[in-house]
Amino acid sequence: MSKEDSGSGEKHSNLAAEVTVHETSFYDPSKESIWTRLGLNLESFKRAPGTTGGQKVAGTVEDIEKLQKDSPMLQQKMKPRHLNMIAVGGSIGTGLFVGSGAALSTGGPAGVLIGWLIIGVMLINVTQALGEMCIMFPVSGGFYTLAVRFLDPSFAFAMGWNYWLQWVVVLPLEIVVAVETVNWWDGAHAIPPGGWIAIFWLVILIFSIFGTLGFAEEEFWSSVLKLTVLIMFLFLGVVCITGGGPSSGEFGKYVGGARWQNPGAFANGFPGVCSTFVTAAFSFAGTELVGLAASETPDPRKTMPAAVKGTFWRVTLIYITTLTIVGLMVPYDHPNLLGASGASASPLVIACELAHISGLPHLFNITICISVLSIGLSCVYAGSRTLTALAETGYAPSIFAYVDKSSRPLPSVAVGLAFGALAYLTEASDGGTVFNWLVALSGLSTLFTWLAICLCHIRFRAAWLAQGHKLDELPFQALGGVYGSWLGVLLIILVLIGQFYLAIWPLGGGGTPGERAESFFLAFLAVPVMIIFIIGGLLWKKALPRKIQDIDINTGRKSWLTPDEMREYRAERASAPIYIRIFRILFAN
């Protein structure tokens, strides 16, 4: 066995070791044909004979080969650019491009900003906590596996299945939105909706065949497109608001903040603000995918900090600025915000139509369509990785732990793709009702997942200190520490209370008792479902939370640097020129 030291200089050249172990100990995909690695021949579908041991272990340890054998079965195919783009642009999709229009109509421009800011602050703390744990423990299943270890197996069981259910239900929802988006063009009506559903499902299937690389490359390039188009919209919006738009449209003269005065800043007061929370959470859903992707990168200690910090820039520069421009351009009482579907309900498309800018609505519509399909592929990725982790921890049938030579969890991917057929429910007379109830089953799943991540971080920090370790040993420390996680917990609880309030007293009020009961369960059904899952997991496995002193903080750990080594490493980095230090603070570790 040979060791190859890596580091940023001679002083700390022993801080990280990339180890090459005996060929017989690990599965080496490089010895397979290119077609097997890409997943394009029959050989690629065979079970992988073992882990590749592809994750780097930092620090000096006695049995490094044993630590590398404790790596996920999934291969480490993701590159830093993939992870960064997944963090920055991966989850930009239906929630921002289309769903924000409905939120604007019920909350008003000020209500939308308040809702997205609250969820954004919450999310920054969630991703910081997730980054700290997943850099130290880049395990299969990410936050789900950590919840089994640091929290309660029964709660993790409930959260894991609810998280999986969320993604397999969102997949057909995204396909339906894609169909509605395409139908914005009159020529698309030549193909019936059922035909478009089959086409979009097939596109997602083709990308899924290429496994991790198919997902990562699609996410990278679609994120580049989404970010480019949003930046174009921001510049265009500033020009229009200041009176630089076409004279034939509504922005041929200075508009400024007129929309905040007429029709107003708030649409429905406090209930309107509460109504934006779930839409905002839905628009941010998927940000936690970097925690799942950490197990498929060779060196999370190097790549994850930039991905985690990218979340802050996405929240501030992309979501908040875009929604600010939207609120200044589109009145919340515009009929298309609630009376239309697909791209016609997109506030970005509405803004261009109000400005009488031809051509751009077509570009935005293409971007929305690609974004929706991108989220659909994320559904397959996230759902399959979660189901595989559930199987690996004994909470799902063992067949779902199968991973082939191309690093695809085949049974899990197949089940996830099969749920895409639920999109055909919209073709049935009562299909929309059934679909709404399916969505309600996991409607708050994202909030439960983020709550679990924050609680995991709090318990991890307590176990880390109780077992004699120091915070200096952590290769990445969450901004705000446990206080940030407690703030995240508090905000999530407040959002759940706001959603409960809205479920009992919905916007508009009125309605028969039966209609109000239906509205309540559509908004809050996920809570009793979560409780039932927790009870079921407890009765099934009869596992209780471990004491802080007994929590396992070694299995899957990939950083074994001592406090002195970490202090030496940070001292050397602190001696870098100030512009490099500023860059690292803002964008790297």
PDB file of N, CA and C in Angstrom, residues 293-377:
ATOM      1  N   ALA A 293     -25.265  14.222  -2.354  1.00  0.00           N
ATOM      2  CA  ALA A 293     -24.204  14.163  -3.362  1.00  0.00           C
ATOM      3  C   ALA A 293     -22.815  14.076  -2.746  1.00  0.00           C
ATOM      4  N   ALA A 294     -22.664  14.431  -1.460  1.00  0.00           N
ATOM      5  CA  ALA A 294     -21.348  14.403  -0.815  1.00  0.00           C
ATOM      6  C   ALA A 294     -20.728  13.017  -0.870  1.00  0.00           C
ATOM      7  N   SER A 295     -21.575  11.969  -0.808  1.00  0.00           N
ATOM      8  CA  SER A 295     -21.045  10.608  -0.833  1.00  0.00           C
ATOM      9  C   SER A 295     -20.563  10.213  -2.221  1.00  0.00           C
ATOM     10  N   GLU A 296     -20.875  11.020  -3.249  1.00  0.00           N
ATOM     11  CA  GLU A 296     -20.477  10.696  -4.614  1.00  0.00           C
ATOM     12  C   GLU A 296     -19.424  11.662  -5.144  1.00  0.00           C
ATOM     13  N   THR A 297     -18.718  12.311  -4.208  1.00  0.00           N
ATOM     14  CA  THR A 297     -17.571  13.164  -4.565  1.00  0.00           C
ATOM     15  C   THR A 297     -16.337  12.616  -3.863  1.00  0.00           C
ATOM     16  N   PRO A 298     -15.182  12.620  -4.524  1.00  0.00           N
ATOM     17  CA  PRO A 298     -13.994  12.006  -3.916  1.00  0.00           C
ATOM     18  C   PRO A 298     -13.438  12.751  -2.716  1.00  0.00           C
ATOM     19  N   ASP A 299     -13.625  14.069  -2.664  1.00  0.00           N
ATOM     20  CA  ASP A 299     -13.023  14.846  -1.575  1.00  0.00           C
ATOM     21  C   ASP A 299     -13.986  15.939  -1.098  1.00  0.00           C
ATOM     22  N   PRO A 300     -15.013  15.564  -0.308  1.00  0.00           N
ATOM     23  CA  PRO A 300     -15.987  16.555   0.171  1.00  0.00           C
ATOM     24  C   PRO A 300     -15.342  17.691   0.966  1.00  0.00           C
ATOM     25  N   ARG A 301     -14.235  17.394   1.644  1.00  0.00           N
ATOM     26  CA  ARG A 301     -13.559  18.423   2.431  1.00  0.00           C
ATOM     27  C   ARG A 301     -13.094  19.576   1.549  1.00  0.00           C
ATOM     28  N   LYS A 302     -12.816  19.276   0.281  1.00  0.00           N
ATOM     29  CA  LYS A 302     -12.349  20.296  -0.651  1.00  0.00           C
ATOM     30  C   LYS A 302     -13.500  20.960  -1.402  1.00  0.00           C
ATOM     31  N   THR A 303     -14.524  20.179  -1.755  1.00  0.00           N
ATOM     32  CA  THR A 303     -15.568  20.690  -2.646  1.00  0.00           C
ATOM     33  C   THR A 303     -16.828  21.174  -1.932  1.00  0.00           C
ATOM     34  N   MET A 304     -17.151  20.614  -0.778  1.00  0.00           N
ATOM     35  CA  MET A 304     -18.408  20.945  -0.118  1.00  0.00           C
ATOM     36  C   MET A 304     -18.493  22.377   0.408  1.00  0.00           C
ATOM     37  N   PRO A 305     -17.416  22.952   0.991  1.00  0.00           N
ATOM     38  CA  PRO A 305     -17.552  24.323   1.516  1.00  0.00           C
ATOM     39  C   PRO A 305     -18.026  25.321   0.475  1.00  0.00           C
ATOM     40  N   ALA A 306     -17.501  25.231  -0.753  1.00  0.00           N
ATOM     41  CA  ALA A 306     -17.924  26.159  -1.803  1.00  0.00           C
ATOM     42  C   ALA A 306     -19.393  25.945  -2.141  1.00  0.00           C
ATOM     43  N   ALA A 307     -19.838  24.679  -2.160  1.00  0.00           N
ATOM     44  CA  ALA A 307     -21.239  24.385  -2.454  1.00  0.00           C
ATOM     45  C   ALA A 307     -22.151  24.922  -1.361  1.00  0.00           C
ATOM     46  N   VAL A 308     -21.735  24.769  -0.111  1.00  0.00           N
ATOM     47  CA  VAL A 308     -22.544  25.243   1.015  1.00  0.00           C
ATOM     48  C   VAL A 308     -22.656  26.766   0.989  1.00  0.00           C
ATOM     49  N   LYS A 309     -21.539  27.441   0.754  1.00  0.00           N
ATOM     50  CA  LYS A 309     -21.566  28.900   0.729  1.00  0.00           C
ATOM     51  C   LYS A 309     -22.304  29.430  -0.492  1.00  0.00           C
ATOM     52  N   GLY A 310     -22.376  28.606  -1.548  1.00  0.00           N
ATOM     53  CA  GLY A 310     -23.136  29.010  -2.717  1.00  0.00           C
ATOM     54  C   GLY A 310     -24.610  29.195  -2.430  1.00  0.00           C
ATOM     55  N   THR A 311     -25.106  28.505  -1.396  1.00  0.00           N
ATOM     56  CA  THR A 311     -26.510  28.636  -1.010  1.00  0.00           C
ATOM     57  C   THR A 311     -26.840  30.062  -0.594  1.00  0.00           C
ATOM     58  N   PHE A 312     -25.923  30.691   0.148  1.00  0.00           N
ATOM     59  CA  PHE A 312     -26.149  32.069   0.590  1.00  0.00           C
ATOM     60  C   PHE A 312     -26.324  32.997  -0.613  1.00  0.00           C
ATOM     61  N   TRP A 313     -25.464  32.821  -1.631  1.00  0.00           N
ATOM     62  CA  TRP A 313     -25.537  33.701  -2.797  1.00  0.00           C
ATOM     63  C   TRP A 313     -26.786  33.421  -3.611  1.00  0.00           C
ATOM     64  N   ARG A 314     -27.221  32.156  -3.631  1.00  0.00           N
ATOM     65  CA  ARG A 314     -28.461  31.856  -4.357  1.00  0.00           C
ATOM     66  C   ARG A 314     -29.649  32.518  -3.675  1.00  0.00           C
ATOM     67  N   VAL A 315     -29.685  32.462  -2.342  1.00  0.00           N
ATOM     68  CA  VAL A 315     -30.801  33.062  -1.606  1.00  0.00           C
ATOM     69  C   VAL A 315     -30.836  34.568  -1.799  1.00  0.00           C
ATOM     70  N   THR A 316     -29.670  35.206  -1.679  1.00  0.00           N
ATOM     71  CA  THR A 316     -29.640  36.674  -1.692  1.00  0.00           C
ATOM     72  C   THR A 316     -29.660  37.244  -3.111  1.00  0.00           C
ATOM     73  N   LEU A 317     -28.797  36.726  -3.987  1.00  0.00           N
ATOM     74  CA  LEU A 317     -28.643  37.332  -5.308  1.00  0.00           C
ATOM     75  C   LEU A 317     -29.655  36.827  -6.332  1.00  0.00           C
ATOM     76  N   ILE A 318     -30.114  35.593  -6.162  1.00  0.00           N
ATOM     77  CA  ILE A 318     -31.022  35.040  -7.165  1.00  0.00           C
ATOM     78  C   ILE A 318     -32.475  35.194  -6.726  1.00  0.00           C
ATOM     79  N   TYR A 319     -32.835  34.578  -5.623  1.00  0.00           N
ATOM     80  CA  TYR A 319     -34.246  34.572  -5.220  1.00  0.00           C
ATOM     81  C   TYR A 319     -34.736  35.957  -4.795  1.00  0.00           C
ATOM     82  N   ILE A 320     -34.051  36.570  -3.860  1.00  0.00           N
ATOM     83  CA  ILE A 320     -34.553  37.827  -3.294  1.00  0.00           C
ATOM     84  C   ILE A 320     -34.556  38.939  -4.343  1.00  0.00           C
ATOM     85  N   THR A 321     -33.480  39.070  -5.120  1.00  0.00           N
ATOM     86  CA  THR A 321     -33.452  40.131  -6.133  1.00  0.00           C
ATOM     87  C   THR A 321     -34.473  39.870  -7.239  1.00  0.00           C
ATOM     88  N   THR A 322     -34.613  38.604  -7.660  1.00  0.00           N
ATOM     89  CA  THR A 322     -35.600  38.288  -8.698  1.00  0.00           C
ATOM     90  C   THR A 322     -37.009  38.604  -8.225  1.00  0.00           C
ATOM     91  N   LEU A 323     -37.337  38.210  -6.986  1.00  0.00           N
ATOM     92  CA  LEU A 323     -38.681  38.460  -6.462  1.00  0.00           C
ATOM     93  C   LEU A 323     -38.923  39.945  -6.211  1.00  0.00           C
ATOM     94  N   THR A 324     -37.876  40.682  -5.882  1.00  0.00           N
ATOM     95  CA  THR A 324     -38.014  42.138  -5.726  1.00  0.00           C
ATOM     96  C   THR A 324     -38.395  42.779  -7.065  1.00  0.00           C
ATOM     97  N   ILE A 325     -37.683  42.387  -8.117  1.00  0.00           N
ATOM     98  CA  ILE A 325     -37.989  42.918  -9.451  1.00  0.00           C
ATOM     99  C   ILE A 325     -39.391  42.513  -9.885  1.00  0.00           C
ATOM    100  N   VAL A 326     -39.752  41.255  -9.644  1.00  0.00           N
ATOM    101  CA  VAL A 326     -41.092  40.769 -10.005  1.00  0.00           C
ATOM    102  C   VAL A 326     -42.163  41.593  -9.297  1.00  0.00           C
ATOM    103  N   GLY A 327     -41.967  41.856  -7.995  1.00  0.00           N
ATOM    104  CA  GLY A 327     -42.943  42.614  -7.219  1.00  0.00           C
ATOM    105  C   GLY A 327     -43.078  44.051  -7.681  1.00  0.00           C
ATOM    106  N   LEU A 328     -42.010  44.597  -8.280  1.00  0.00           N
ATOM    107  CA  LEU A 328     -42.058  45.968  -8.789  1.00  0.00           C
ATOM    108  C   LEU A 328     -42.664  46.049 -10.188  1.00  0.00           C
ATOM    109  N   MET A 329     -42.679  44.907 -10.899  1.00  0.00           N
ATOM    110  CA  MET A 329     -43.171  44.922 -12.284  1.00  0.00           C
ATOM    111  C   MET A 329     -44.589  44.375 -12.432  1.00  0.00           C
ATOM    112  N   VAL A 330     -44.945  43.374 -11.616  1.00  0.00           N
ATOM    113  CA  VAL A 330     -46.222  42.676 -11.792  1.00  0.00           C
ATOM    114  C   VAL A 330     -47.155  42.991 -10.621  1.00  0.00           C
ATOM    115  N   PRO A 331     -48.336  43.559 -10.851  1.00  0.00           N
ATOM    116  CA  PRO A 331     -49.289  43.794  -9.755  1.00  0.00           C
ATOM    117  C   PRO A 331     -49.843  42.467  -9.238  1.00  0.00           C
ATOM    118  N   TYR A 332     -50.041  42.368  -7.931  1.00  0.00           N
ATOM    119  CA  TYR A 332     -50.466  41.083  -7.371  1.00  0.00           C
ATOM    120  C   TYR A 332     -51.889  40.706  -7.770  1.00  0.00           C
ATOM    121  N   ASP A 333     -52.653  41.635  -8.334  1.00  0.00           N
ATOM    122  CA  ASP A 333     -54.010  41.305  -8.765  1.00  0.00           C
ATOM    123  C   ASP A 333     -54.094  41.007 -10.265  1.00  0.00           C
ATOM    124  N   HIS A 334     -52.953  40.757 -10.906  1.00  0.00           N
ATOM    125  CA  HIS A 334     -52.981  40.404 -12.320  1.00  0.00           C
ATOM    126  C   HIS A 334     -53.734  39.084 -12.492  1.00  0.00           C
ATOM    127  N   PRO A 335     -54.695  39.002 -13.409  1.00  0.00           N
ATOM    128  CA  PRO A 335     -55.539  37.805 -13.518  1.00  0.00           C
ATOM    129  C   PRO A 335     -54.782  36.522 -13.838  1.00  0.00           C
ATOM    130  N   ASN A 336     -53.655  36.600 -14.525  1.00  0.00           N
ATOM    131  CA  ASN A 336     -52.921  35.391 -14.905  1.00  0.00           C
ATOM    132  C   ASN A 336     -52.199  34.725 -13.741  1.00  0.00           C
ATOM    133  N   LEU A 337     -51.997  35.462 -12.655  1.00  0.00           N
ATOM    134  CA  LEU A 337     -51.249  34.887 -11.534  1.00  0.00           C
ATOM    135  C   LEU A 337     -51.980  33.701 -10.910  1.00  0.00           C
ATOM    136  N   LEU A 338     -53.299  33.777 -10.866  1.00  0.00           N
ATOM    137  CA  LEU A 338     -54.075  32.658 -10.322  1.00  0.00           C
ATOM    138  C   LEU A 338     -54.983  32.028 -11.365  1.00  0.00           C
ATOM    139  N   GLY A 339     -55.306  32.758 -12.408  1.00  0.00           N
ATOM    140  CA  GLY A 339     -56.281  32.258 -13.381  1.00  0.00           C
ATOM    141  C   GLY A 339     -55.678  31.472 -14.514  1.00  0.00           C
ATOM    142  N   ALA A 340     -54.336  31.339 -14.552  1.00  0.00           N
ATOM    143  CA  ALA A 340     -53.701  30.612 -15.646  1.00  0.00           C
ATOM    144  C   ALA A 340     -52.853  29.481 -15.075  1.00  0.00           C
ATOM    145  N   SER A 341     -52.283  28.669 -15.959  1.00  0.00           N
ATOM    146  CA  SER A 341     -51.435  27.569 -15.533  1.00  0.00           C
ATOM    147  C   SER A 341     -50.183  27.550 -16.388  1.00  0.00           C
ATOM    148  N   GLY A 342     -49.177  26.810 -15.906  1.00  0.00           N
ATOM    149  CA  GLY A 342     -47.942  26.692 -16.659  1.00  0.00           C
ATOM    150  C   GLY A 342     -47.245  28.021 -16.831  1.00  0.00           C
ATOM    151  N   ALA A 343     -46.645  28.232 -18.017  1.00  0.00           N
ATOM    152  CA  ALA A 343     -45.866  29.441 -18.258  1.00  0.00           C
ATOM    153  C   ALA A 343     -46.718  30.695 -18.223  1.00  0.00           C
ATOM    154  N   SER A 344     -48.011  30.585 -18.546  1.00  0.00           N
ATOM    155  CA  SER A 344     -48.878  31.766 -18.536  1.00  0.00           C
ATOM    156  C   SER A 344     -48.999  32.358 -17.144  1.00  0.00           C
ATOM    157  N   ALA A 345     -48.772  31.529 -16.102  1.00  0.00           N
ATOM    158  CA  ALA A 345     -48.857  32.001 -14.721  1.00  0.00           C
ATOM    159  C   ALA A 345     -47.501  32.434 -14.185  1.00  0.00           C
ATOM    160  N   SER A 346     -46.457  32.337 -14.992  1.00  0.00           N
ATOM    161  CA  SER A 346     -45.122  32.734 -14.549  1.00  0.00           C
ATOM    162  C   SER A 346     -45.024  34.246 -14.473  1.00  0.00           C
ATOM    163  N   PRO A 347     -44.633  34.800 -13.336  1.00  0.00           N
ATOM    164  CA  PRO A 347     -44.517  36.260 -13.236  1.00  0.00           C
ATOM    165  C   PRO A 347     -43.437  36.818 -14.157  1.00  0.00           C
ATOM    166  N   LEU A 348     -42.422  35.993 -14.515  1.00  0.00           N
ATOM    167  CA  LEU A 348     -41.394  36.472 -15.437  1.00  0.00           C
ATOM    168  C   LEU A 348     -41.978  36.669 -16.834  1.00  0.00           C
ATOM    169  N   VAL A 349     -42.801  35.716 -17.268  1.00  0.00           N
ATOM    170  CA  VAL A 349     -43.442  35.829 -18.576  1.00  0.00           C
ATOM    171  C   VAL A 349     -44.436  36.990 -18.575  1.00  0.00           C
ATOM    172  N   ILE A 350     -45.203  37.120 -17.492  1.00  0.00           N
ATOM    173  CA  ILE A 350     -46.179  38.209 -17.378  1.00  0.00           C
ATOM    174  C   ILE A 350     -45.479  39.561 -17.439  1.00  0.00           C
ATOM    175  N   ALA A 351     -44.324  39.678 -16.758  1.00  0.00           N
ATOM    176  CA  ALA A 351     -43.583  40.942 -16.753  1.00  0.00           C
ATOM    177  C   ALA A 351     -43.161  41.329 -18.173  1.00  0.00           C
ATOM    178  N   CYS A 352     -42.679  40.350 -18.956  1.00  0.00           N
ATOM    179  CA  CYS A 352     -42.266  40.640 -20.336  1.00  0.00           C
ATOM    180  C   CYS A 352     -43.458  41.018 -21.205  1.00  0.00           C
ATOM    181  N   GLU A 353     -44.588  40.365 -20.966  1.00  0.00           N
ATOM    182  CA  GLU A 353     -45.787  40.696 -21.746  1.00  0.00           C
ATOM    183  C   GLU A 353     -46.287  42.090 -21.404  1.00  0.00           C
ATOM    184  N   LEU A 354     -46.218  42.470 -20.117  1.00  0.00           N
ATOM    185  CA  LEU A 354     -46.618  43.820 -19.729  1.00  0.00           C
ATOM    186  C   LEU A 354     -45.696  44.871 -20.361  1.00  0.00           C
ATOM    187  N   ALA A 355     -44.434  44.515 -20.526  1.00  0.00           N
ATOM    188  CA  ALA A 355     -43.467  45.451 -21.113  1.00  0.00           C
ATOM    189  C   ALA A 355     -43.520  45.456 -22.629  1.00  0.00           C
ATOM    190  N   HIS A 356     -44.307  44.548 -23.230  1.00  0.00           N
ATOM    191  CA  HIS A 356     -44.402  44.418 -24.697  1.00  0.00           C
ATOM    192  C   HIS A 356     -43.036  44.112 -25.311  1.00  0.00           C
ATOM    193  N   ILE A 357     -42.299  43.201 -24.642  1.00  0.00           N
ATOM    194  CA  ILE A 357     -41.006  42.770 -25.178  1.00  0.00           C
ATOM    195  C   ILE A 357     -41.218  41.418 -25.854  1.00  0.00           C
ATOM    196  N   SER A 358     -41.188  41.402 -27.153  1.00  0.00           N
ATOM    197  CA  SER A 358     -41.425  40.158 -27.886  1.00  0.00           C
ATOM    198  C   SER A 358     -40.163  39.307 -27.909  1.00  0.00           C
ATOM    199  N   GLY A 359     -40.331  38.014 -27.974  1.00  0.00           N
ATOM    200  CA  GLY A 359     -39.191  37.103 -28.057  1.00  0.00           C
ATOM    201  C   GLY A 359     -38.770  36.563 -26.705  1.00  0.00           C
ATOM    202  N   LEU A 360     -38.620  37.443 -25.713  1.00  0.00           N
ATOM    203  CA  LEU A 360     -38.154  36.993 -24.402  1.00  0.00           C
ATOM    204  C   LEU A 360     -39.110  36.006 -23.726  1.00  0.00           C
ATOM    205  N   PRO A 361     -40.432  36.202 -23.834  1.00  0.00           N
ATOM    206  CA  PRO A 361     -41.309  35.185 -23.236  1.00  0.00           C
ATOM    207  C   PRO A 361     -41.034  33.777 -23.762  1.00  0.00           C
ATOM    208  N   HIS A 362     -40.634  33.675 -25.023  1.00  0.00           N
ATOM    209  CA  HIS A 362     -40.296  32.357 -25.583  1.00  0.00           C
ATOM    210  C   HIS A 362     -39.042  31.799 -24.900  1.00  0.00           C
ATOM    211  N   LEU A 363     -38.040  32.663 -24.694  1.00  0.00           N
ATOM    212  CA  LEU A 363     -36.812  32.229 -24.012  1.00  0.00           C
ATOM    213  C   LEU A 363     -37.123  31.793 -22.581  1.00  0.00           C
ATOM    214  N   PHE A 364     -37.923  32.608 -21.879  1.00  0.00           N
ATOM    215  CA  PHE A 364     -38.286  32.249 -20.508  1.00  0.00           C
ATOM    216  C   PHE A 364     -39.065  30.935 -20.468  1.00  0.00           C
ATOM    217  N   ASN A 365     -39.916  30.752 -21.455  1.00  0.00           N
ATOM    218  CA  ASN A 365     -40.717  29.532 -21.481  1.00  0.00           C
ATOM    219  C   ASN A 365     -39.852  28.300 -21.717  1.00  0.00           C
ATOM    220  N   ILE A 366     -38.873  28.413 -22.610  1.00  0.00           N
ATOM    221  CA  ILE A 366     -37.927  27.318 -22.834  1.00  0.00           C
ATOM    222  C   ILE A 366     -37.153  27.019 -21.559  1.00  0.00           C
ATOM    223  N   THR A 367     -36.734  28.080 -20.869  1.00  0.00           N
ATOM    224  CA  THR A 367     -35.981  27.909 -19.620  1.00  0.00           C
ATOM    225  C   THR A 367     -36.838  27.238 -18.563  1.00  0.00           C
ATOM    226  N   ILE A 368     -38.100  27.650 -18.461  1.00  0.00           N
ATOM    227  CA  ILE A 368     -39.007  27.038 -17.486  1.00  0.00           C
ATOM    228  C   ILE A 368     -39.171  25.549 -17.781  1.00  0.00           C
ATOM    229  N   CYS A 369     -39.326  25.213 -19.050  1.00  0.00           N
ATOM    230  CA  CYS A 369     -39.515  23.819 -19.445  1.00  0.00           C
ATOM    231  C   CYS A 369     -38.293  22.984 -19.078  1.00  0.00           C
ATOM    232  N   ILE A 370     -37.096  23.495 -19.391  1.00  0.00           N
ATOM    233  CA  ILE A 370     -35.863  22.780 -19.057  1.00  0.00           C
ATOM    234  C   ILE A 370     -35.692  22.680 -17.543  1.00  0.00           C
ATOM    235  N   SER A 371     -36.051  23.757 -16.827  1.00  0.00           N
ATOM    236  CA  SER A 371     -35.939  23.750 -15.365  1.00  0.00           C
ATOM    237  C   SER A 371     -36.857  22.699 -14.745  1.00  0.00           C
ATOM    238  N   VAL A 372     -38.058  22.601 -15.264  1.00  0.00           N
ATOM    239  CA  VAL A 372     -39.020  21.637 -14.739  1.00  0.00           C
ATOM    240  C   VAL A 372     -38.513  20.218 -14.948  1.00  0.00           C
ATOM    241  N   LEU A 373     -37.965  19.936 -16.131  1.00  0.00           N
ATOM    242  CA  LEU A 373     -37.413  18.606 -16.389  1.00  0.00           C
ATOM    243  C   LEU A 373     -36.174  18.344 -15.538  1.00  0.00           C
ATOM    244  N   SER A 374     -35.394  19.399 -15.275  1.00  0.00           N
ATOM    245  CA  SER A 374     -34.233  19.264 -14.406  1.00  0.00           C
ATOM    246  C   SER A 374     -34.651  18.852 -13.000  1.00  0.00           C
ATOM    247  N   ILE A 375     -35.694  19.486 -12.480  1.00  0.00           N
ATOM    248  CA  ILE A 375     -36.200  19.107 -11.154  1.00  0.00           C
ATOM    249  C   ILE A 375     -36.749  17.686 -11.195  1.00  0.00           C
ATOM    250  N   GLY A 376     -37.373  17.299 -12.321  1.00  0.00           N
ATOM    251  CA  GLY A 376     -37.854  15.931 -12.457  1.00  0.00           C
ATOM    252  C   GLY A 376     -36.728  14.920 -12.342  1.00  0.00           C
ATOM    253  N   LEU A 377     -35.590  15.215 -12.951  1.00  0.00           N
ATOM    254  CA  LEU A 377     -34.428  14.334 -12.837  1.00  0.00           C
ATOM    255  C   LEU A 377     -33.887  14.328 -11.409  1.00  0.00           C
TER     256      LEU A 377
END
